[in-house]
Amino acid sequence: MGVHMKLLTVARIWPKYKGVYESREGPIRKLNKEKFRTIHIYISKRSDNPNQFEQSGQKVYYLLKGRGARMFNVLVLWRLIRILKKEDVNILHCHKHKSVVYAFLASFFVRPLVVIAHVHGINRTRNWRRRLLNRFVFKRVHKIFTVGQATAEDVLVSNSGLDKSLVYSLGNSITFKRYDRLPSEKGNARENLKLPEDAIVFGTVSRLTTVKGLDYLVEAFVKVKKNLDSAVLVIVGEGTVMPELKKQVLDAGIAKSVLFLGYRTDVPLILGTFDCFVIPSIGEEGLPRALIEAMAARIPVIGTRISGIPEILDDGKYGLLVPPRNSDALAVAMIDITQKPSSEIEQITQVARQRVLDEYSHENIAGKLEKIYTELAIAQGIICQYYLISYPKSGRTWLRLMIGKFFQIHYNLKIRKNKHLLRPDLLYRRSKEIPSLQVEHYPNSETTWKNDMEELQQLLNCYRGTKVIFLVRDPRDVVVSHYFQETRRPKKDPCKYFKGTLSEFVRNKYYGVDVILKFCNLWASRREVPEDFLLVRYEDLQKNTVAELNRVINFFGINNILTVEIEQAVQFAAFDNMQKLEKNGVMKSSMLRPADVNDLNSYKTRKGKVEGFYDDLTKVDIEFLNDRLSKKMDPFFGYEFSMDDGKIKDENMAGSADSVG
């Protein structure tokens, strides 16, 4: 039934395990499991907290026990290489600089391997040693992800000469539904924190460090308090400057109006108490998740015009922006927020929330990851860019032979084995100029009849980012040809031959017309999933082979196509020549070999005829098929199902195929 598209194994590597973070876990869980398998590697383990990846059945590796070493460790490299080979890893997605260095070295021993560096903040290239090391390391890195555009610009500035196309602003993400609070919850949350119902609550969620600018927030709040006696400030988080902030609050005489909550796990609930969220950073902000979370919770926001904050707020479209280190401007903005009409606040927060849904959801980030993973895997020859898909016995071998022969002629390839012409994926290895093409039946007939349409539609998501040539043939011809495939063609296990009649085969739930219909209609309904989709009908290919093959070759984006090359490929794969090649065993391939050279029905190249079904089906069978197909087959394929009585053979003659066991 053909080999399905390669399942890509993505290994995520971190320097240390300190617990699973939502921003990392969410997008990974949203990746299409039909296309991507994820494993997790940690250089060291620094937490006994349960690993959710491990609990969900994903493979997790720890290269060292305990804290590990700051310096390079050859044992870590050796273990990493062993895991990458054992798990057949295709993509190594590295978090933090140490992971990237080990990946750089491992890439010399594991090929092909896509290496991705993921930068999570500003000013990560701290000194000349790291910049010098990056000049070597980045030569084997295929993409650098950043959490935002400000981080991307910082990476480019810090690493002079770095190819701009190497850097991609991936963004950040949150679990959106966690912030779907009900209006009634706000009062309950305030009651739990002992906040007055009529209080105007300003709040922030942050690490309490100097660069977060929280001293400016306290200064601004002192000024706000003079105008709004009911104002309260809530600070969530821990950090080195907490003692200084508490002293600042005490000295300003506002201790009763400022609440320090420390580290909390119930941030969504606490956000529900805020009337305004403030992020007063003065530097080193990549793409602050706390700001995104506040927007998702429908809270009006104020931020400083620094690093990634303006990127999230789109220069003030989704919240107020003030200069950094300016408590006067911040105080004015805080008061201004409280004086806006509720209708205006509702409008601002609604569009801000929609921006989060559109740009910062796990689904959005997972979609970006899938696209880039696929593009990089294609570029490295790990998977193919093009796929030739068909139901069995739709003329696929004929088309693939013409394509293979064209590639040989056009790219002037010397081929020692003729069977390689039937494997365009092998030809690609000879020259990267040749389009990478995989030929397959997917989903196979067993998968098709076992699953409902909704489940099957999800399976086809694995073709996102690829280009598909879909070959279709009149199902009446397909079912007859497939019957001879299952009764006469060579099989390793003779017990797998179909034992019934052609009439029974037509109606069989595993092989019959209903499975063919389901397969074709599935692809018609999901033809927008691939990046590009080309429909080729067998009947059109028979009628005007040169023109249709030319259309297929153009789909590959090949330049300077000569008509004579197309004609030579068509002539080589002509029916008589293919049958001759098969009979004489020239191709030396099981794909083109008869079970019995004296039985034409056991040939792969059996008939090659449009409406050949008239030779084998009874009138009753044709009427059954026409009724089924005219009612159920997607009109996208352009078939009309009628019956030409003049072409129907005598009932006894037509039924002769039924005697085949």
XYZ file of C-alpha atoms in Angstrom:
661
model
C 0.000 0.000 0.000
C 3.000 2.311 -0.143
C 5.142 3.911 2.530
C 3.632 6.828 4.408
C 5.432 10.130 4.792
C 8.352 9.921 7.230
C 7.429 10.706 10.831
C 9.780 13.478 11.906
C 11.399 13.070 15.324
C 12.019 16.372 17.083
C 14.301 16.413 20.126
C 13.961 19.389 22.460
C 17.112 19.928 24.522
C 17.479 22.131 27.616
C 20.543 22.637 29.866
C 18.618 21.694 33.008
C 15.267 20.405 34.191
C 13.636 22.705 36.755
C 10.031 21.780 35.995
C 7.869 22.017 32.859
C 6.952 25.519 31.696
C 3.583 26.235 30.101
C 5.096 28.220 27.213
C 7.193 25.176 26.269
C 4.693 22.446 26.973
C 1.673 23.989 25.194
C 2.987 24.258 21.598
C 4.637 20.813 21.855
C 1.326 19.196 22.783
C -0.372 20.932 19.829
C 2.044 19.564 17.197
C 0.444 17.204 14.674
C 1.199 13.728 16.025
C 0.759 12.218 12.557
C 3.788 14.169 11.392
C 5.914 14.882 14.449
C 7.162 12.811 17.358
C 8.795 14.724 20.205
C 11.383 13.563 22.729
C 12.913 15.668 25.507
C 16.559 15.866 26.568
C 17.928 17.668 29.632
C 21.662 18.028 30.236
C 21.099 17.954 34.006
C 18.225 17.492 36.454
C 17.684 20.062 39.180
C 14.153 19.307 40.292
C 12.236 16.334 41.596
C 8.961 17.802 40.355
C 7.108 15.339 38.100
C 7.902 15.815 34.416
C 4.578 16.157 32.571
C 6.146 15.051 29.308
C 7.265 11.831 30.968
C 3.849 11.329 32.578
C 2.128 11.684 29.199
C 4.215 8.874 27.695
C 6.803 10.940 25.808
C 10.435 9.894 26.051
C 12.582 11.953 28.412
C 16.365 11.705 28.853
C 18.629 13.253 31.508
C 22.277 13.292 30.386
C 23.660 13.936 33.872
C 22.316 13.393 37.351
C 22.345 16.297 39.772
C 23.461 19.815 38.908
C 25.926 18.893 36.193
C 29.045 20.861 35.252
C 29.448 24.441 33.982
C 32.348 23.484 31.704
C 32.244 21.293 28.608
C 31.684 17.613 29.408
C 32.620 14.992 26.804
C 30.332 12.465 28.513
C 27.337 14.720 27.812
C 28.292 14.898 24.124
C 28.750 11.115 23.867
C 25.387 10.422 25.513
C 23.663 13.026 23.349
C 25.020 11.466 20.135
C 23.911 7.986 21.263
C 20.361 9.217 21.967
C 20.100 11.102 18.665
C 21.105 7.967 16.752
C 18.981 5.598 18.826
C 15.835 7.728 18.454
C 16.525 8.600 14.786
C 16.254 12.304 15.581
C 15.781 14.558 12.570
C 15.425 17.961 14.231
C 17.313 19.123 17.334
C 15.566 22.149 18.843
C 17.944 23.753 21.357
C 17.058 26.049 24.243
C 19.864 28.130 25.801
C 23.391 28.563 24.485
C 24.952 25.519 26.162
C 22.500 23.222 24.360
C 23.359 24.840 21.020
C 27.082 24.211 21.526
C 26.526 20.508 22.227
C 24.176 20.296 19.213
C 26.833 21.932 17.018
C 29.339 19.218 17.960
C 26.785 16.389 17.697
C 25.846 17.476 14.162
C 29.246 16.248 12.919
C 28.348 12.712 14.007
C 24.594 12.568 13.293
C 23.539 13.290 9.695
C 21.281 14.568 8.350
C 20.294 16.684 11.349
C 18.444 20.008 11.459
C 19.745 22.185 14.300
C 17.602 25.035 15.672
C 18.720 27.548 18.303
C 15.986 29.186 20.406
C 16.811 32.543 22.035
C 14.460 33.526 24.866
C 15.616 37.030 25.797
C 17.642 40.155 25.138
C 21.415 40.495 25.576
C 22.194 36.761 25.469
C 25.450 37.307 23.522
C 27.120 38.837 26.557
C 30.822 38.944 25.718
C 33.395 38.662 22.950
C 34.050 34.970 23.732
C 30.450 34.017 23.043
C 30.322 36.165 19.908
C 33.477 34.466 18.638
C 32.075 31.004 19.448
C 28.821 31.861 17.672
C 30.724 32.545 14.443
C 31.557 28.831 14.332
C 28.426 27.400 15.968
C 25.919 29.261 13.790
C 27.493 27.799 10.638
C 25.787 24.487 11.501
C 22.560 26.045 12.796
C 19.728 26.017 10.269
C 17.398 28.467 12.019
C 17.487 30.762 15.053
C 14.126 31.219 16.763
C 13.513 34.254 18.954
C 10.584 35.042 21.238
C 9.955 38.368 19.507
C 11.171 40.889 16.969
C 13.133 42.873 19.569
C 15.037 39.699 20.467
C 15.631 38.969 16.771
C 17.114 42.437 16.248
C 19.307 41.978 19.330
C 20.640 38.666 17.967
C 21.508 40.296 14.630
C 23.188 43.305 16.244
C 25.160 41.120 18.663
C 26.397 38.747 15.923
C 27.724 40.890 13.089
C 27.668 39.245 9.677
C 24.920 36.804 10.638
C 22.574 36.005 7.738
C 19.322 37.842 8.429
C 17.260 35.021 6.885
C 18.587 32.655 9.563
C 16.712 34.505 12.325
C 12.960 34.054 12.784
C 10.697 35.729 15.331
C 8.571 32.799 16.494
C 6.759 34.565 19.324
C 5.499 33.308 22.658
C 2.284 31.597 23.704
C -0.132 31.012 26.552
C -2.987 28.645 27.341
C -5.734 31.018 26.261
C -8.664 29.305 27.980
C -7.047 29.727 31.432
C -7.959 33.409 31.241
C -11.656 32.966 30.442
C -12.727 34.237 33.827
C -16.405 34.876 34.597
C -17.458 38.325 35.876
C -18.638 36.745 39.145
C -15.138 35.419 39.827
C -13.691 38.927 40.188
C -15.559 39.574 43.432
C -14.620 36.180 44.858
C -10.949 36.672 43.991
C -10.891 40.091 45.660
C -12.548 38.670 48.739
C -9.848 35.958 48.967
C -7.125 38.624 48.789
C -9.054 40.857 51.245
C -9.306 43.676 48.715
C -12.183 46.173 49.079
C -14.932 45.729 46.484
C -14.749 49.386 45.452
C -10.939 49.476 45.215
C -9.246 50.490 41.959
C -6.610 47.781 41.673
C -3.400 48.296 39.731
C -1.221 45.214 39.481
C 1.849 43.614 37.965
C 3.272 40.095 37.699
C 7.031 39.995 37.427
C 10.393 38.796 38.645
C 11.423 41.410 41.194
C 14.696 42.524 39.614
C 16.168 45.922 38.779
C 15.431 45.756 35.045
C 11.704 45.350 35.725
C 11.529 49.009 36.842
C 9.235 48.320 39.785
C 10.674 51.224 41.808
C 9.277 53.544 39.109
C 5.897 51.829 39.471
C 5.906 52.486 43.218
C 6.879 56.142 42.598
C 4.034 56.470 40.100
C 1.571 54.816 42.465
C 2.401 57.355 45.211
C 1.267 60.079 42.801
C -1.815 58.122 41.759
C -2.803 57.596 45.393
C -2.983 61.364 45.929
C -5.703 61.537 43.225
C -7.410 58.184 43.832
C -7.726 57.367 47.496
C -9.286 53.940 46.739
C -6.294 52.854 44.611
C -4.470 49.633 45.543
C -1.259 48.201 44.090
C -0.739 44.411 43.906
C 2.752 43.050 43.135
C 3.056 39.349 42.294
C 6.473 37.695 42.152
C 9.749 37.152 43.958
C 13.222 38.509 43.409
C 16.296 40.285 44.705
C 14.815 43.793 44.964
C 11.816 42.853 47.135
C 13.380 44.201 50.376
C 14.193 47.517 48.666
C 10.666 47.785 47.266
C 9.083 47.091 50.644
C 11.278 49.777 52.221
C 10.331 52.217 49.448
C 6.634 51.539 50.079
C 7.062 51.924 53.841
C 8.996 55.200 53.520
C 6.278 56.574 51.183
C 3.582 55.808 53.763
C 1.486 53.636 51.428
C 2.088 50.229 52.997
C -1.622 49.661 53.637
C -2.375 50.160 49.930
C 0.369 47.906 48.485
C 0.113 44.115 48.580
C 3.179 41.896 47.973
C 1.939 38.387 47.119
C 5.262 36.707 46.330
C 5.385 33.680 43.995
C 1.900 32.404 43.107
C 0.594 29.506 41.040
C -2.907 31.016 40.712
C -1.929 33.990 38.528
C -5.032 33.785 36.266
C -7.252 34.128 39.344
C -5.220 37.061 40.685
C -5.297 38.830 37.323
C -9.059 38.732 37.667
C -8.825 41.225 40.566
C -6.944 43.853 38.517
C -8.534 46.938 36.969
C -5.273 47.765 35.210
C -2.078 45.813 34.536
C 1.217 47.727 34.515
C 4.583 46.544 33.166
C 7.163 49.286 33.937
C 10.308 47.573 32.556
C 13.450 49.589 31.922
C 15.337 46.973 29.860
C 15.913 43.379 28.656
C 12.345 42.404 27.816
C 12.083 39.757 25.108
C 8.349 39.193 24.774
C 6.847 39.342 28.290
C 4.267 36.600 28.792
C 2.735 38.386 31.789
C 1.617 41.213 29.493
C 0.105 38.724 27.035
C -1.707 36.964 29.888
C -3.192 40.251 31.121
C -4.480 41.044 27.633
C -6.023 37.572 27.432
C -7.779 38.251 30.751
C -9.410 41.395 29.267
C -7.476 43.783 31.512
C -6.424 47.219 30.187
C -2.617 47.421 30.123
C 0.108 50.024 30.416
C 3.680 49.322 29.349
C 6.956 51.098 28.804
C 8.242 51.731 25.307
C 11.171 49.329 25.498
C 12.268 45.988 23.946
C 9.363 43.649 23.090
C 6.554 45.567 24.846
C 5.680 47.900 21.919
C 5.662 44.834 19.637
C 2.893 43.213 21.696
C 0.905 46.440 22.030
C 1.476 47.331 18.352
C 2.840 50.770 19.283
C -0.078 51.613 21.536
C -2.972 50.115 19.573
C -3.798 47.548 22.275
C -2.714 49.439 25.397
C -1.016 52.599 26.649
C 2.731 53.121 26.181
C 4.913 55.438 28.276
C 8.634 56.232 28.270
C 10.769 54.026 30.561
C 12.187 55.477 33.808
C 9.467 58.130 33.897
C 7.186 57.823 36.926
C 5.329 61.058 36.074
C 4.220 59.764 32.639
C 3.348 56.407 34.159
C 1.184 58.036 36.864
C -0.668 60.103 34.234
C -1.388 56.949 32.197
C -2.633 55.067 35.277
C -5.040 57.867 36.161
C -6.105 58.192 32.512
C -7.088 54.497 32.411
C -9.424 54.929 35.377
C -11.197 57.891 33.744
C -12.008 56.187 30.446
C -15.674 55.191 29.922
C -16.384 51.509 30.529
C -17.505 51.110 26.896
C -14.105 52.323 25.654
C -12.265 50.035 28.086
C -14.365 47.099 26.918
C -13.593 47.839 23.272
C -9.829 48.147 23.922
C -9.635 44.955 25.986
C -11.712 42.978 23.499
C -9.454 43.768 20.519
C -6.383 43.157 22.724
C -7.735 39.749 23.702
C -8.405 38.920 20.050
C -4.800 39.837 19.222
C -3.604 37.329 21.816
C -5.842 34.645 20.347
C -4.598 35.366 16.813
C -0.896 35.756 17.577
C 0.004 34.180 20.916
C -1.993 30.976 21.273
C -0.282 27.583 21.504
C -2.079 26.583 18.302
C -0.586 29.528 16.428
C 2.971 28.799 17.601
C 2.560 25.074 16.887
C 1.415 25.919 13.351
C 4.534 28.062 12.798
C 6.751 25.306 14.186
C 5.190 22.660 11.923
C 5.719 24.847 8.855
C 9.360 25.645 9.606
C 10.215 22.118 10.780
C 8.802 20.817 7.475
C 10.639 23.390 5.344
C 13.967 22.663 7.046
C 13.472 18.887 6.819
C 12.746 19.231 3.095
C 15.818 21.432 2.582
C 18.025 18.809 4.268
C 16.523 15.949 2.251
C 14.972 14.312 5.324
C 11.490 14.362 3.836
C 10.244 15.134 0.363
C 8.693 18.355 -0.836
C 6.431 16.686 -3.413
C 4.072 13.734 -3.008
C 2.386 11.696 -5.721
C -0.766 10.279 -4.116
C -3.302 7.877 -5.587
C -5.556 4.991 -4.718
C -4.044 1.625 -5.803
C -4.396 0.763 -9.492
C -4.922 4.332 -10.683
C -1.965 4.409 -13.086
C 0.604 5.576 -10.567
C 3.413 3.279 -11.770
C 3.004 4.604 -15.309
C 3.184 8.241 -14.180
C 6.107 7.691 -11.812
C 8.062 5.939 -14.584
C 7.492 8.878 -16.933
C 8.600 11.321 -14.226
C 11.677 9.239 -13.397
C 12.656 8.972 -17.065
C 12.183 12.720 -17.535
C 14.449 13.418 -14.560
C 17.096 11.120 -16.018
C 16.990 12.873 -19.393
C 16.656 16.450 -18.145
C 19.376 16.196 -15.493
C 21.621 13.937 -17.608
C 21.816 11.209 -14.974
C 23.750 8.006 -15.453
C 21.633 5.234 -13.930
C 23.075 1.762 -13.375
C 19.788 0.204 -12.262
C 16.613 0.763 -14.243
C 14.489 0.237 -11.118
C 15.727 3.606 -9.851
C 13.527 5.217 -12.493
C 10.568 4.008 -10.406
C 12.017 5.673 -7.288
C 12.215 9.445 -7.805
C 13.153 9.783 -4.110
C 16.387 7.884 -4.876
C 17.133 10.129 -7.863
C 16.943 13.169 -5.564
C 19.929 11.834 -3.656
C 21.971 12.014 -6.864
C 21.396 15.749 -7.267
C 19.714 18.341 -5.059
C 18.499 20.057 -8.237
C 16.036 17.215 -8.752
C 12.693 17.762 -6.992
C 12.283 15.460 -3.977
C 9.257 13.280 -4.727
C 7.702 10.543 -2.591
C 5.139 8.208 -4.159
C 2.524 6.691 -1.858
C -1.042 5.549 -1.234
C -2.127 7.401 1.880
C -4.199 6.628 3.788
C -4.135 2.976 2.779
C -7.401 1.101 2.219
C -7.365 -0.487 5.685
C -6.960 2.882 7.404
C -9.627 4.358 5.130
C -12.370 1.845 5.899
C -11.528 1.618 9.611
C -11.783 5.341 10.437
C -14.548 7.887 10.106
C -14.126 10.891 7.817
C -13.323 13.358 10.601
C -10.456 11.181 11.871
C -9.126 10.725 8.344
C -9.216 14.460 7.691
C -6.979 14.984 10.719
C -4.507 12.446 9.327
C -3.977 14.539 6.203
C -2.695 17.475 8.255
C 0.716 15.825 7.958
C 0.883 17.160 4.378
C 0.940 20.819 5.443
C 3.870 22.586 3.833
C 4.215 19.979 1.070
C 2.970 19.882 -2.532
C 0.702 17.074 -3.667
C 0.006 15.592 -7.097
C -3.211 13.632 -6.777
C -3.800 11.021 -9.501
C -7.400 9.883 -9.854
C -8.982 7.308 -12.147
C -12.555 6.259 -12.908
C -13.385 4.059 -9.874
C -15.025 1.500 -12.165
C -11.696 0.851 -13.877
C -9.877 1.030 -10.532
C -12.020 -1.631 -8.857
C -11.564 -4.069 -11.763
C -7.814 -3.528 -11.963
C -7.539 -3.820 -8.187
C -9.420 -7.114 -8.328
C -6.780 -8.606 -10.608
C -4.087 -7.112 -8.360
C -5.535 -8.990 -5.385
C -6.108 -12.264 -7.241
C -3.278 -12.581 -9.771
C -0.315 -10.351 -8.839
C 2.677 -11.806 -6.899
C 2.241 -11.987 -3.121
C 4.646 -13.158 -0.440
C 1.780 -14.777 1.426
C -0.580 -16.740 -0.900
C -3.221 -16.708 1.855
C -3.697 -12.995 1.235
C -5.186 -13.523 -2.250
C -8.813 -12.443 -2.496
C -10.952 -15.594 -2.825
C -14.276 -14.194 -4.020
C -15.727 -13.125 -7.389
C -15.326 -9.763 -9.116
C -18.954 -8.974 -8.324
C -18.265 -9.640 -4.629
C -15.066 -7.610 -4.788
C -16.948 -4.575 -6.124
C -19.169 -4.632 -3.011
C -16.505 -5.719 -0.513
C -16.097 -3.303 2.416
C -12.309 -3.672 2.456
C -11.616 -3.326 -1.288
C -14.806 -2.255 -3.030
C -16.141 0.966 -4.466
C -17.103 2.463 -1.087
C -13.461 2.480 0.057
C -12.367 4.096 -3.235
C -15.079 6.732 -2.860
C -14.100 7.492 0.709
C -10.440 7.839 -0.248
C -11.095 10.180 -3.166
C -13.676 12.290 -1.348
C -11.333 12.601 1.621
C -8.631 14.159 -0.518
C -11.128 16.384 -2.319
C -12.334 17.727 1.021
C -8.783 18.382 2.287
C -7.087 19.565 -0.882
C -6.347 22.948 0.762
C -4.094 21.288 3.386
C -0.955 20.969 1.194
C 0.787 24.150 0.142
C -0.131 23.312 -3.456
C -2.362 20.642 -4.994
C -2.448 19.361 -8.576
C -5.238 17.073 -9.787
C -4.310 14.696 -12.620
C -6.966 12.450 -14.144
C -5.838 9.154 -15.634
C -8.260 9.604 -18.531
C -6.721 12.983 -19.435
C -3.271 11.462 -19.152
C -4.284 8.755 -21.629
C -5.904 11.219 -24.016
C -3.050 13.727 -24.182
C -0.061 12.230 -22.424
C 2.532 14.805 -23.506
C 0.440 17.799 -22.415
C -0.511 16.246 -19.070
C 3.039 15.150 -18.258
C 4.206 18.657 -19.154
C 1.674 20.008 -16.645
C 3.064 17.690 -13.956
C 6.677 18.635 -14.695
C 5.778 22.340 -14.575
C 4.258 21.742 -11.131
C 7.774 20.903 -9.916
C 8.926 24.380 -10.937
C 11.588 23.027 -13.309
C 13.027 25.546 -15.758
C 14.013 25.099 -19.408
C 11.791 22.095 -20.103
C 12.208 20.800 -23.651
C 9.246 19.189 -25.410
C 11.547 16.502 -26.777
C 12.436 15.470 -23.189
C 8.747 15.079 -22.372
C 8.156 13.090 -25.565
C 11.076 10.744 -24.867
C 9.792 10.059 -21.339
C 6.297 9.353 -22.716
C 7.657 7.030 -25.368
C 9.754 5.099 -22.832
C 6.716 4.533 -20.576
C 4.307 3.714 -23.406
C 2.072 0.720 -22.652
C 3.696 -1.704 -25.108
C 7.205 -0.824 -23.942
C 6.280 -1.041 -20.245
C 4.721 -4.461 -20.758
C 7.835 -5.543 -22.664
C 10.093 -4.267 -19.862
C 7.965 -6.128 -17.335
C 7.902 -9.354 -19.331
C 11.676 -9.371 -19.821
C 12.413 -8.388 -16.213
C 14.446 -5.396 -17.358
C 13.409 -3.173 -14.431
C 14.490 -5.797 -11.848
C 11.846 -4.530 -9.485
C 8.915 -6.260 -7.775
C 6.867 -3.197 -8.729
C 7.073 -4.183 -12.385
C 7.112 -7.982 -12.461
C 4.306 -10.416 -13.440
C 3.343 -13.426 -11.355
C 3.129 -15.462 -14.571
C 4.628 -14.136 -17.825
C 1.977 -16.083 -19.754
C -0.957 -14.567 -17.826
C -1.525 -10.932 -18.870
C -3.902 -10.404 -15.946
C -0.977 -10.976 -13.559
C 1.009 -8.104 -15.082
C 1.325 -4.689 -13.471
C 0.937 -3.321 -16.989
C -2.300 -5.231 -17.474
C -4.509 -3.287 -19.847
C -3.933 0.467 -19.691
C -7.355 1.209 -21.115
C -9.995 3.841 -20.373
C -13.416 2.250 -19.721
C -11.813 -1.188 -19.732
C -14.302 -2.160 -17.032
C -16.853 -2.894 -19.773
C -14.786 -5.983 -20.637
C -15.158 -7.515 -17.179
C -18.211 -6.182 -15.319
C -21.798 -7.320 -15.767
C -24.579 -4.863 -16.496
C -25.889 -5.328 -12.958
C -22.475 -4.457 -11.500
C -22.125 -1.383 -13.714
C -25.603 -0.168 -12.742
C -24.706 -0.656 -9.075
C -21.451 1.283 -9.492
C -23.035 4.094 -11.516
C -25.737 4.595 -8.928
C -23.217 4.652 -6.078
C -20.731 6.922 -7.810
C -23.196 9.447 -9.248
C -24.673 9.963 -5.785
C -21.504 10.051 -3.711
C -18.396 11.011 -5.696
C -17.236 14.587 -5.208
C -17.941 16.663 -8.357
C -14.459 18.176 -7.957
C -13.110 15.236 -9.992
C -15.361 16.017 -12.966
C -16.646 12.502 -13.665
C -20.066 11.632 -15.057
C -21.293 8.080 -14.614
C -23.523 6.697 -17.338
C -23.709 3.430 -19.244
C -23.117 2.688 -22.895
C -25.145 -0.476 -23.562
C -23.259 -1.008 -26.791
C -20.012 -1.546 -24.916
C -21.376 -4.170 -22.524
C -20.256 -7.645 -23.435
C -22.455 -10.712 -23.275
C -23.432 -11.419 -19.647
C -21.634 -14.745 -19.676
C -18.490 -13.231 -21.159
C -18.467 -10.308 -18.736
C -18.865 -12.645 -15.839
C -15.848 -14.751 -16.822
C -13.607 -12.898 -14.389
C -15.835 -14.042 -11.554
C -14.538 -17.562 -11.839
C -11.043 -16.477 -10.844
C -10.207 -17.576 -7.301
